[in-house]
CSV table of C-alpha atoms in Angstrom, one decimal:
chain,number,residue,atom,x,y,z
A,148,LEU,CA,20.2,24.7,8.3
A,149,ARG,CA,21.8,21.3,8.8
A,150,LEU,CA,19.1,19.1,10.3
A,151,VAL,CA,20.7,16.7,12.8
A,152,GLY,CA,19.5,13.6,14.5
A,153,LEU,CA,16.6,12.9,12.1
A,154,GLY,CA,17.3,9.2,12.5
A,155,ASP,CA,16.2,9.6,16.1
A,156,VAL,CA,12.9,11.1,14.9
A,157,TYR,CA,12.1,8.4,12.3
A,158,LYS,CA,12.9,5.5,14.6
A,159,ARG,CA,10.3,6.7,17.0
A,160,GLN,CA,7.5,7.0,14.5
A,161,VAL,CA,4.9,4.2,14.3
A,162,LYS,CA,4.8,2.7,10.8
A,163,GLY,CA,6.3,5.9,9.4
A,164,LYS,CA,3.7,8.1,11.1
A,165,ASP,CA,3.9,10.7,13.9
A,166,PHE,CA,1.9,10.1,17.1
A,167,ILE,CA,0.1,13.4,16.3
A,168,ASP,CA,-2.6,12.6,13.7
A,169,GLU,CA,-4.6,15.7,12.9
A,170,LYS,CA,-7.4,13.8,11.3
A,171,LYS,CA,-7.8,11.4,14.2
A,172,ILE,CA,-7.9,14.2,16.7
A,173,ARG,CA,-10.5,16.1,14.8
A,174,THR,CA,-12.6,12.9,14.3
A,175,ASN,CA,-12.5,12.2,18.1
A,176,LEU,CA,-13.6,15.7,19.0
A,177,GLU,CA,-16.4,15.6,16.4
A,178,GLN,CA,-17.7,12.1,17.3
A,179,GLN,CA,-17.9,13.0,21.0
A,180,ALA,CA,-19.7,16.3,20.4
A,181,HIS,CA,-22.7,15.4,22.5
A,182,PRO,CA,-21.5,13.2,25.4
A,183,ASP,CA,-23.9,11.0,27.3
A,184,PRO,CA,-23.9,12.0,31.1
A,185,GLN,CA,-23.6,8.4,32.2
A,186,ARG,CA,-20.6,7.9,30.0
A,187,VAL,CA,-19.0,11.0,31.4
A,188,ARG,CA,-19.5,9.6,34.9
A,189,ASP,CA,-18.0,6.3,34.0
A,190,ILE,CA,-14.9,8.1,32.6
A,191,LEU,CA,-14.6,10.0,35.9
A,192,GLN,CA,-14.6,6.7,37.8
A,193,LYS,CA,-11.8,5.5,35.6
A,194,SER,CA,-9.8,8.6,36.3
A,195,LEU,CA,-10.4,8.2,40.0
A,196,SER,CA,-8.8,4.8,39.8
A,197,ILE,CA,-5.7,6.7,38.5
A,198,LYS,CA,-5.8,5.3,35.0
A,199,LEU,CA,-4.7,7.2,31.9
A,200,LEU,CA,-7.7,8.1,29.8
A,201,THR,CA,-7.8,7.3,26.1
A,202,PRO,CA,-8.0,10.1,23.5
A,203,GLU,CA,-11.6,9.2,22.9
A,204,GLU,CA,-12.4,9.5,26.6
A,205,THR,CA,-10.6,12.8,26.7
A,206,ALA,CA,-12.6,14.1,23.8
A,207,VAL,CA,-15.8,13.2,25.7
A,208,LEU,CA,-14.8,15.3,28.7
A,209,LEU,CA,-13.7,18.2,26.4
A,210,ASN,CA,-17.2,18.4,25.0
A,211,VAL,CA,-19.1,18.6,28.3
A,212,THR,CA,-20.9,21.9,28.6
A,213,ASP,CA,-23.6,21.2,31.2
A,214,PRO,CA,-22.8,23.3,34.3
A,215,ALA,CA,-23.8,20.5,36.8
A,216,LEU,CA,-21.7,17.9,35.0
A,217,LEU,CA,-18.8,20.3,34.8
A,218,GLU,CA,-19.0,20.7,38.6
A,219,GLU,CA,-18.9,16.9,39.0
A,220,MET,CA,-15.8,16.9,36.8
A,221,ARG,CA,-14.1,19.6,38.9
A,222,GLU,CA,-14.9,17.7,42.1
A,223,ALA,CA,-13.5,14.5,40.6
A,224,ALA,CA,-10.4,16.4,39.3
A,225,LEU,CA,-9.7,17.7,42.8
A,226,GLU,CA,-10.2,14.3,44.3
A,227,VAL,CA,-7.8,12.7,41.8
A,228,LYS,CA,-5.2,15.3,42.8
A,229,LYS,CA,-5.7,14.5,46.5
A,230,ARG,CA,-5.4,10.8,46.0
A,231,VAL,CA,-2.2,11.1,44.1
A,232,TYR,CA,-0.5,14.3,45.6
A,233,ASP,CA,-2.6,14.9,48.8
A,234,ASN,CA,-2.9,18.6,49.7
A,235,ARG,CA,0.6,19.6,48.7
A,236,ILE,CA,1.6,22.4,46.4
A,237,VAL,CA,5.3,22.3,45.3
A,238,PHE,CA,7.0,25.6,44.7
A,239,PHE,CA,9.8,26.6,42.4
A,240,ALA,CA,11.3,29.8,40.9
A,241,PRO,CA,12.2,30.4,37.2
A,242,LEU,CA,15.7,31.6,36.4
A,243,TYR,CA,16.1,33.1,33.0
A,244,CYS,CA,19.8,32.7,32.0
A,245,SER,CA,19.7,34.1,28.5
A,246,ASN,CA,17.5,35.8,26.0
A,247,LEU,CA,19.7,35.2,23.0
A,248,CYS,CA,17.8,33.3,20.4
A,249,VAL,CA,18.3,32.3,16.7
A,250,ASN,CA,14.6,31.6,16.1
A,251,ARG,CA,11.8,34.0,14.9
A,252,CYS,CA,8.7,32.7,16.7
A,253,VAL,CA,6.1,35.4,16.0
A,254,TYR,CA,4.6,35.4,19.5
A,255,CYS,CA,7.8,35.6,21.5
A,256,GLY,CA,9.6,38.6,22.9
A,257,PHE,CA,13.0,36.8,22.6
A,258,ARG,CA,12.7,36.2,18.8
A,259,SER,CA,15.8,37.2,16.9
A,260,ASP,CA,14.2,39.9,14.8
A,261,ASN,CA,12.6,41.8,17.7
A,262,PRO,CA,14.4,45.2,17.8
A,263,GLU,CA,12.9,46.0,21.2
A,264,GLU,CA,14.8,43.2,22.9
A,265,LYS,CA,18.2,43.9,24.6
A,266,ARG,CA,20.3,40.8,24.6
A,267,HIS,CA,22.3,39.3,27.4
A,268,ILE,CA,23.5,36.0,28.6
A,269,LEU,CA,24.4,35.5,32.3
A,270,SER,CA,28.0,34.9,33.2
A,271,PRO,CA,28.8,32.2,35.9
A,272,GLU,CA,29.2,35.0,38.4
A,273,GLU,CA,25.8,36.5,37.5
A,274,ILE,CA,24.1,33.1,37.7
A,275,TYR,CA,25.7,32.7,41.1
A,276,ARG,CA,24.3,36.1,42.3
A,277,GLU,CA,20.8,35.3,40.8
A,278,THR,CA,20.8,32.0,42.6
A,279,GLU,CA,21.7,33.7,45.9
A,280,ALA,CA,18.8,36.1,45.5
A,281,ILE,CA,16.4,33.2,44.8
A,282,ILE,CA,17.6,31.2,47.8
A,283,ASP,CA,17.2,34.2,50.0
A,284,GLU,CA,13.4,34.2,49.2
A,285,GLY,CA,13.3,30.7,50.7
A,286,HIS,CA,13.3,28.6,47.4
A,287,LYS,CA,14.9,25.2,47.2
A,288,ARG,CA,14.2,24.3,43.6
A,289,LEU,CA,14.2,26.2,40.4
A,290,ILE,CA,13.8,25.9,36.7
A,291,ALA,CA,16.5,27.4,34.5
A,292,VAL,CA,15.4,28.8,31.2
A,293,TYR,CA,17.5,29.3,28.1
A,294,GLY,CA,17.0,30.7,24.6
A,295,GLU,CA,18.1,28.7,21.6
A,296,HIS,CA,21.5,30.0,20.6
A,297,PRO,CA,25.1,28.7,20.2
A,298,LYS,CA,26.2,30.6,23.3
A,299,SER,CA,23.6,28.8,25.5
A,300,ASP,CA,24.5,25.3,24.3
A,301,ALA,CA,24.6,22.1,26.3
A,302,ASP,CA,28.0,22.9,27.7
A,303,TYR,CA,26.8,26.3,29.0
A,304,ILE,CA,23.7,24.8,30.5
A,305,ALA,CA,25.7,22.0,32.2
A,306,ASP,CA,28.1,24.6,33.6
A,307,SER,CA,25.1,26.7,34.9
A,308,ILE,CA,23.6,23.6,36.6
A,309,SER,CA,26.9,23.1,38.4
A,310,THR,CA,27.1,26.8,39.4
A,311,ILE,CA,23.5,26.8,40.8
A,312,TYR,CA,24.1,23.6,42.9
A,313,ALA,CA,27.3,25.2,44.3
A,314,VAL,CA,25.5,28.2,45.9
A,315,LYS,CA,24.8,28.0,49.7
A,316,ARG,CA,23.3,30.7,51.8
A,317,THR,CA,23.1,31.1,55.6
A,318,THR,CA,19.4,31.2,56.5
A,319,PRO,CA,18.0,34.4,58.0
A,320,SER,CA,17.4,32.5,61.3
A,321,GLY,CA,21.0,31.4,61.4
A,322,ASN,CA,20.1,27.8,61.4
A,323,GLY,CA,22.5,26.2,58.9
A,324,PHE,CA,22.3,27.0,55.2
A,325,ASN,CA,19.8,26.8,52.4
A,326,ASN,CA,20.5,25.8,48.8
A,327,ILE,CA,18.9,24.8,45.6
A,328,ARG,CA,18.3,21.0,45.8
A,329,ARG,CA,16.7,20.5,42.4
A,330,VAL,CA,17.5,22.2,39.0
A,331,ASN,CA,15.0,21.6,36.3
A,332,ILE,CA,15.7,22.8,32.8
A,333,ASN,CA,13.6,24.5,30.1
A,334,ALA,CA,15.6,24.6,26.9
A,335,ALA,CA,15.6,23.9,23.3
A,336,PRO,CA,15.4,20.3,21.9
A,337,MET,CA,18.8,18.7,21.7
A,338,ALA,CA,20.6,15.7,20.2
A,339,VAL,CA,21.0,12.7,22.5
A,340,GLU,CA,24.8,13.3,23.0
A,341,ASP,CA,24.1,16.9,24.3
A,342,LEU,CA,21.3,15.6,26.6
A,343,ARG,CA,23.7,13.2,28.1
A,344,LYS,CA,25.9,16.1,29.2
A,345,LEU,CA,22.9,17.5,31.1
A,346,TRP,CA,22.2,14.2,32.7
A,347,ARG,CA,25.8,13.9,33.9
A,348,ALA,CA,25.6,17.5,35.3
A,349,GLY,CA,22.7,16.5,37.5
A,350,ILE,CA,19.7,17.8,35.6
A,351,GLY,CA,16.3,17.4,37.3
A,352,THR,CA,13.3,17.4,34.9
A,353,PHE,CA,13.9,18.3,31.2
A,354,GLN,CA,11.0,20.5,29.9
A,355,VAL,CA,10.2,21.3,26.3
A,356,PHE,CA,6.9,22.8,25.2
A,357,GLN,CA,5.7,21.8,21.8
A,358,GLU,CA,4.0,25.3,21.6
A,359,THR,CA,1.3,24.0,19.3
A,360,TYR,CA,0.6,20.4,18.3
A,361,HIS,CA,-1.1,21.4,15.0
A,362,PRO,CA,1.5,21.0,12.3
A,363,GLY,CA,0.0,23.6,10.0
A,364,ARG,CA,-0.3,26.2,12.6
A,365,TYR,CA,3.2,25.4,13.9
A,366,ALA,CA,4.6,26.1,10.4
A,367,GLU,CA,2.8,29.5,10.3
A,368,LEU,CA,4.3,30.6,13.6
A,369,HIS,CA,7.8,29.2,13.3
A,370,PRO,CA,9.5,30.5,10.1
A,371,ALA,CA,11.2,27.9,7.9
A,372,ASN,CA,15.0,27.8,7.8
A,373,THR,CA,15.2,28.2,11.6
A,374,ILE,CA,16.0,25.3,14.0
A,375,LYS,CA,12.6,25.6,15.6
A,376,GLY,CA,10.9,25.5,12.2
A,377,ASN,CA,11.2,21.7,12.2
A,378,PHE,CA,8.0,20.4,13.9
A,379,ARG,CA,9.2,16.8,14.2
A,380,TRP,CA,12.6,17.7,15.7
A,381,ARG,CA,10.7,19.3,18.6
A,382,LEU,CA,7.9,16.7,18.7
A,383,TYR,CA,10.4,13.9,19.6
A,384,ALA,CA,12.5,16.0,22.0
A,385,MET,CA,11.3,14.0,25.1
A,386,HIS,CA,12.0,10.7,23.3
A,387,ARG,CA,15.6,11.7,22.8
A,388,ALA,CA,15.8,12.8,26.5
A,389,MET,CA,14.6,9.4,27.5
A,390,ASP,CA,17.2,7.8,25.2
A,391,ALA,CA,19.9,9.9,26.9
A,392,GLY,CA,19.0,8.7,30.4
A,393,ILE,CA,16.8,11.6,31.6
A,394,ASP,CA,13.7,9.8,32.9
A,395,ASP,CA,11.8,12.8,34.2
A,396,VAL,CA,10.5,14.8,31.3
A,397,ALA,CA,7.9,17.6,31.2
A,398,ILE,CA,5.6,18.6,28.3
A,399,GLY,CA,3.4,21.5,27.6
A,400,ALA,CA,1.6,23.7,25.0
A,401,LEU,CA,1.3,27.4,24.8
A,402,PHE,CA,-2.4,27.9,24.9
A,403,GLY,CA,-3.6,30.7,22.6
A,404,LEU,CA,-1.7,29.7,19.5
A,405,TYR,CA,-4.4,27.3,18.3
A,406,ASP,CA,-7.7,25.7,19.3
A,407,TRP,CA,-7.4,24.8,23.0
A,408,LYS,CA,-9.3,21.5,22.7
A,409,PHE,CA,-6.9,20.3,19.9
A,410,GLU,CA,-3.9,21.2,22.2
A,411,VAL,CA,-5.3,19.2,25.1
A,412,MET,CA,-5.7,16.2,22.8
A,413,GLY,CA,-2.2,16.7,21.6
A,414,LEU,CA,-0.8,16.6,25.1
A,415,VAL,CA,-2.8,13.4,25.9
A,416,GLU,CA,-1.5,11.8,22.7
A,417,HIS,CA,2.0,12.8,23.7
A,418,ALA,CA,1.6,11.2,27.1
A,419,HIS,CA,0.3,8.0,25.5
A,420,ASP,CA,3.2,7.8,23.1
A,421,LEU,CA,5.8,8.2,25.9
A,422,GLU,CA,4.1,5.5,27.9
A,423,ARG,CA,3.9,3.2,24.9
A,424,GLN,CA,7.6,3.6,24.0
A,425,PHE,CA,9.2,4.0,27.4
A,426,GLY,CA,6.6,2.9,30.0
A,427,ILE,CA,6.9,6.4,31.6
A,428,GLY,CA,4.5,9.3,31.0
A,429,PRO,CA,5.3,13.0,31.5
A,430,HIS,CA,6.4,14.0,35.0
A,431,THR,CA,4.6,17.3,34.6
A,432,ILE,CA,2.3,19.0,32.1
A,433,SER,CA,2.2,22.8,31.7
A,434,PHE,CA,-0.6,24.8,30.1
A,435,PRO,CA,0.7,28.5,30.0
A,436,ARG,CA,-1.6,30.9,28.3
A,437,MET,CA,0.0,33.3,25.9
A,438,GLN,CA,0.5,36.7,27.5
A,439,PRO,CA,1.5,40.1,26.0
A,440,ALA,CA,5.1,40.0,24.8
A,441,PRO,CA,7.1,43.1,23.9
A,442,GLY,CA,7.2,43.6,20.2
A,443,SER,CA,4.7,40.9,19.3
A,444,PHE,CA,1.3,41.8,17.8
A,445,LEU,CA,0.1,38.2,17.8
A,446,SER,CA,0.6,37.8,21.5
A,447,GLU,CA,-2.3,40.1,22.1
A,448,ASN,CA,-4.3,39.5,18.9
A,449,SER,CA,-4.3,35.8,18.3
A,450,PRO,CA,-7.7,34.4,17.2
A,451,TYR,CA,-7.2,31.5,19.6
A,452,LEU,CA,-6.7,33.4,22.9
A,453,VAL,CA,-8.2,31.3,25.7
A,454,ASN,CA,-10.7,32.9,28.1
A,455,ASP,CA,-10.9,32.1,31.8
A,456,ASP,CA,-13.8,29.7,31.4
A,457,ALA,CA,-12.0,27.6,28.8
A,458,PHE,CA,-8.8,27.8,30.8
A,459,LYS,CA,-10.5,26.2,33.9
A,460,ARG,CA,-12.0,23.5,31.7
A,461,LEU,CA,-8.7,22.6,30.0
A,462,VAL,CA,-6.9,22.3,33.4
A,463,MET,CA,-9.7,20.1,34.7
A,464,VAL,CA,-9.6,17.8,31.7
A,465,LEU,CA,-5.9,17.5,31.8
A,466,ARG,CA,-6.0,16.5,35.5
A,467,LEU,CA,-8.6,13.8,34.7
A,468,ALA,CA,-7.0,12.6,31.5
A,469,VAL,CA,-3.4,12.2,32.9
A,470,PRO,CA,-4.2,11.6,36.6
A,471,TYR,CA,-0.7,10.7,37.7
A,472,THR,CA,1.1,13.8,36.3
A,473,GLY,CA,2.0,17.0,38.0
A,474,LEU,CA,0.1,20.1,36.7
A,475,ILE,CA,1.9,23.4,36.8
A,476,VAL,CA,0.1,26.8,37.0
A,477,THR,CA,2.4,29.8,36.9
A,478,ALA,CA,2.6,33.4,37.7
A,479,ARG,CA,1.6,34.2,34.1
A,480,GLU,CA,-1.9,34.1,35.6
A,481,ARG,CA,-3.6,36.8,37.8
A,482,ALA,CA,-3.4,36.1,41.5
A,483,GLU,CA,-7.1,35.6,41.9
A,484,LEU,CA,-7.4,33.2,39.0
A,485,ARG,CA,-4.3,31.2,40.1
A,486,ARG,CA,-5.9,30.7,43.5
A,487,GLU,CA,-9.0,29.3,41.9
A,488,ILE,CA,-7.2,27.1,39.4
A,489,ILE,CA,-5.3,25.4,42.2
A,490,ASN,CA,-8.7,23.8,43.1
A,491,TYR,CA,-8.9,22.2,39.6
A,492,GLY,CA,-6.1,19.8,40.5
A,493,CYS,CA,-2.8,21.7,40.1
A,494,THR,CA,0.3,20.5,42.0
A,495,GLN,CA,3.1,23.0,41.3
A,496,THR,CA,3.4,26.8,41.1
A,497,ASP,CA,6.0,29.5,41.2
A,498,ALA,CA,6.2,32.8,43.3
A,499,SER,CA,8.4,35.8,43.7
A,500,SER,CA,9.2,35.2,40.0
A,501,LYS,CA,11.3,37.5,37.9
A,502,ILE,CA,11.8,36.7,34.2
A,503,GLY,CA,14.1,39.6,33.3
A,504,ILE,CA,17.7,38.6,32.7
A,505,GLY,CA,19.5,39.4,35.9
A,506,ALA,CA,16.3,40.7,37.6
A,507,TYR,CA,16.6,38.8,40.9
A,508,ALA,CA,19.9,40.3,42.0
A,509,GLY,CA,18.9,43.7,40.7
A,510,LYS,CA,15.5,43.4,42.4
A,511,LYS,CA,13.7,44.7,39.3
A,512,LEU,CA,10.0,44.4,38.6
A,513,GLN,CA,9.1,43.5,35.0
A,514,GLU,CA,8.0,47.1,34.3
A,515,GLU,CA,11.6,48.2,35.1
A,516,ASN,CA,13.2,45.8,32.5
A,517,ALA,CA,10.4,45.1,30.0
A,518,ASP,CA,12.9,45.1,27.2
A,519,LYS,CA,14.4,41.9,28.6
A,520,VAL,CA,11.4,39.8,29.3
A,521,GLN,CA,9.8,37.1,27.1
A,522,PHE,CA,6.3,38.0,28.2
A,523,MET,CA,4.5,39.9,31.0
A,524,LEU,CA,3.6,38.2,34.3
A,525,GLY,CA,0.1,38.4,35.8
A,526,ASP,CA,1.2,37.8,39.5
A,527,GLN,CA,4.3,39.4,41.0
A,528,ARG,CA,3.6,38.5,44.6
A,529,SER,CA,6.3,37.3,46.9
A,530,LEU,CA,6.8,33.7,47.9
A,531,ASP,CA,5.7,34.5,51.4
A,532,GLU,CA,2.4,36.1,50.3
A,533,VAL,CA,1.5,33.1,48.1
A,534,ILE,CA,2.4,30.6,50.8
A,535,LYS,CA,0.2,32.4,53.4
A,536,GLU,CA,-2.8,32.4,50.9
A,537,LEU,CA,-2.4,28.7,50.3
A,538,ALA,CA,-2.1,27.9,54.0
A,539,ASP,CA,-5.3,29.8,54.7
A,540,ASP,CA,-6.9,27.6,52.0
A,541,GLY,CA,-5.6,24.4,53.6
A,542,TYR,CA,-2.7,23.7,51.1
A,543,ILE,CA,0.7,22.9,52.5
A,544,THR,CA,3.7,24.3,50.7
A,545,SER,CA,6.4,21.7,49.8
A,546,PHE,CA,10.0,22.2,48.8
A,547,CYS,CA,10.6,18.5,48.9
A,548,THR,CA,13.2,17.0,46.6
A,549,ALA,CA,13.8,13.8,48.5
A,550,GLY,CA,12.3,11.5,45.9
A,551,TYR,CA,14.7,12.6,43.3
A,552,ARG,CA,17.7,12.2,45.6
A,553,CYS,CA,16.5,8.7,46.6
A,554,GLY,CA,16.2,7.5,43.1
A,555,ARG,CA,12.4,7.6,42.9
A,556,THR,CA,12.3,9.0,39.3
A,557,GLY,CA,11.0,7.8,36.0
A,558,ASP,CA,9.1,4.5,36.0
A,559,LYS,CA,9.7,4.2,39.8
A,560,ILE,CA,7.9,7.3,40.8
A,561,MET,CA,5.2,6.7,38.2
A,562,ASN,CA,4.4,3.4,39.7
A,563,LEU,CA,4.2,4.9,43.2
A,564,LEU,CA,2.1,7.8,41.9
A,565,GLU,CA,-0.4,5.5,40.2
A,566,LYS,CA,-0.8,3.5,43.4
A,567,GLY,CA,-1.3,6.6,45.5
A,568,VAL,CA,1.8,5.8,47.6
A,569,GLU,CA,4.2,8.5,46.6
A,570,GLY,CA,2.0,11.2,47.8
A,571,LYS,CA,2.0,9.8,51.3
A,572,PHE,CA,5.8,9.8,51.6
A,573,CYS,CA,5.9,13.3,50.0
A,574,LYS,CA,3.4,14.5,52.6
A,575,LEU,CA,5.9,13.7,55.3
A,576,ASN,CA,8.7,15.5,53.5
A,577,ALA,CA,6.4,18.4,52.7
A,578,VAL,CA,5.8,18.9,56.4
A,579,LEU,CA,9.6,18.8,57.1
A,580,THR,CA,10.4,21.4,54.4
A,581,PHE,CA,7.4,23.6,55.4
A,582,ARG,CA,8.8,23.5,59.0
A,583,GLU,CA,12.1,24.8,57.6
A,584,TYR,CA,10.4,27.6,55.8
A,585,LEU,CA,8.3,28.7,58.7
A,586,ASN,CA,11.4,28.8,60.9
A,587,ASP,CA,13.7,30.5,58.5
A,588,TYR,CA,11.8,32.8,56.1
A,589,ALA,CA,8.1,33.3,57.1
A,590,SER,CA,6.7,36.6,58.0
A,591,ALA,CA,4.8,36.8,61.3
A,592,ALA,CA,1.4,36.5,59.5
A,593,THR,CA,2.5,33.6,57.3
A,594,LYS,CA,4.0,31.8,60.3
A,595,GLU,CA,0.8,32.2,62.2
A,596,ALA,CA,-1.2,30.7,59.3
A,597,GLY,CA,1.4,28.0,58.7
A,598,GLU,CA,1.5,26.9,62.4
A,599,ARG,CA,-2.3,26.3,62.4
A,600,LEU,CA,-1.9,24.3,59.2
A,601,ILE,CA,1.1,22.3,60.2
A,602,GLN,CA,-0.6,21.2,63.5
A,603,ARG,CA,-3.5,19.9,61.5
A,604,GLU,CA,-1.1,18.0,59.3
A,605,LEU,CA,0.8,16.5,62.2
A,606,GLN,CA,-2.4,15.3,63.7
A,607,GLU,CA,-3.5,13.8,60.4
A,608,ILE,CA,-0.2,12.0,60.0
A,609,GLU,CA,-0.3,10.6,63.5
A,610,ASN,CA,-3.8,9.2,62.9
A,611,THR,CA,-3.1,7.7,59.5
A,612,SER,CA,-2.6,3.9,59.6
A,613,PHE,CA,-0.3,3.9,56.6
A,614,PHE,CA,2.4,5.7,58.5
A,615,THR,CA,2.1,3.6,61.6
A,616,ASP,CA,1.9,0.3,59.7
A,617,LYS,CA,5.0,1.2,57.7
A,618,LYS,CA,6.8,2.2,61.0
A,619,LEU,CA,7.5,5.6,59.5
A,620,LEU,CA,6.1,7.7,62.4
A,621,PRO,CA,9.0,7.5,64.9
A,622,THR,CA,11.6,8.6,62.3
A,623,PHE,CA,9.4,11.3,61.0
A,624,LEU,CA,8.7,12.8,64.4
A,625,ASN,CA,12.4,12.6,65.3
A,626,TYR,CA,13.3,14.5,62.1
A,627,TYR,CA,10.5,17.1,62.8
A,628,ARG,CA,11.8,17.8,66.3
A,629,ARG,CA,15.4,18.1,65.0
A,630,ILE,CA,14.4,20.5,62.3
A,631,ALA,CA,12.3,22.6,64.7
A,632,ALA,CA,15.5,22.8,66.9
A,633,GLY,CA,17.6,24.1,64.0
A,634,GLU,CA,18.9,21.2,61.9
A,635,ARG,CA,18.2,21.3,58.1
A,636,ASP,CA,17.7,19.1,55.1
A,637,LEU,CA,16.5,16.0,56.9
A,638,TYR,CA,14.2,13.9,54.8
A,639,MET,CA,12.4,10.6,54.7
A,640,SER,CA,14.2,8.2,52.4
A,641,VAL,CA,12.4,5.0,51.6
A,642,SER,CA,13.2,1.9,49.6
A,643,TYR,CA,11.3,1.9,46.3
A,644,THR,CA,11.3,-1.9,46.1
A,645,HIS,CA,10.2,-2.8,49.6
A,646,LEU,CA,8.6,0.3,50.9
A,647,THR,CA,9.7,-0.7,54.4
A,648,LEU,CA,11.8,1.2,56.9
A,649,PRO,CA,13.2,4.6,55.9
A,650,THR,CA,16.9,4.9,55.7
A,651,ILE,CA,19.1,8.0,56.4
A,652,LEU,CA,21.1,9.0,53.3
């Protein structure tokens, strides 16, 4: 294969070395093997001040085993989440556009040498129909997913972004229309010039998972002479995205490929390097656990599969280590575990998810098209069911995309997140989008639960001095009444620089 853009890799190394240093990671984990409880508590206080933890501090938390201390960590993680994001849970839907792939990753159902996989790439018309079906569930944002293949190149992805944004659907209540307001992308690493095409097309967040941060294990799982076989090309994918102007990037690891503590350390090192080089950390971190994949022995027999207890610990440590970032728990997980993991500091999740190619329009469950899925989901509940559960637990569903449309991205939103300000503005817009959902899509049971919650939220907002001091309350209440009466897509827009009066865009 012709390796492209290696200059972009080498220019981002520090003194000729990658930011992932296997020896350093192992040393940190070994030296912090028996953490002092007082040091743990001191680290928790640093996290509660919304400061990025060092790798050494992260290693301390990873080595805690005392149940009482772990509970203190969980409580601190949830408090960090509340300080930065309040009680919001942001929803999205995944849209798989293609399962064509040139790689041979041994854990993946999409790999090119899997004879059980039936290949298909969605046409623009099919993407349009899939988007219609997603919107009709009530979604307002999605993440489009693509295999690595010449047919799903940057031009195809850019065209699909435009197609998705063009879809508008009349709401079931008849009050205006609904549409996808934010398209995030999960795709293969690209050269800067291709990433610029996505930026011009209106990409939201660009997401690439490193899969595993251990170079040796990475080489075992990704055969040589494939594009994905180059560890460094993938390692610096987010750096190239930043160079291309995409300032919202998302990182992740596939837990189950290697030791989970090493992967958490890799993610934290990644966050540090992005901050060091660009002043912007990852917008979100994902921590999917490997699930059974059609035609993959390893997906069910890896020696590094992560049990539920370790999964809870790694989520908790990630929340504490990178306190400003969004944490995404997905429908890979069982419903009951996903409900519990939310309380470890997660901020985003999906629902009504279908990962078969063309499965939304065809209304197919994964068992009906298992030959076209990358892995098997653990939770196939509808959006409405999950929203009701969260409302019962005191979490408000948010479909807000106002920050992105107002330019609060990259270093701007990071600054506001670290100061605990962004979450306050997002709370207002969460209530507005939740009001839309309750009016347009909610079942009777979900609307009943949602109405109880939204009244508590309104009372809290009216009694919060921040909103009165910033003179936000009159505009917010005006928007709320107008949405309740049938208007749609009203949102609070605020100046990043002055944080004064909202403006209508």
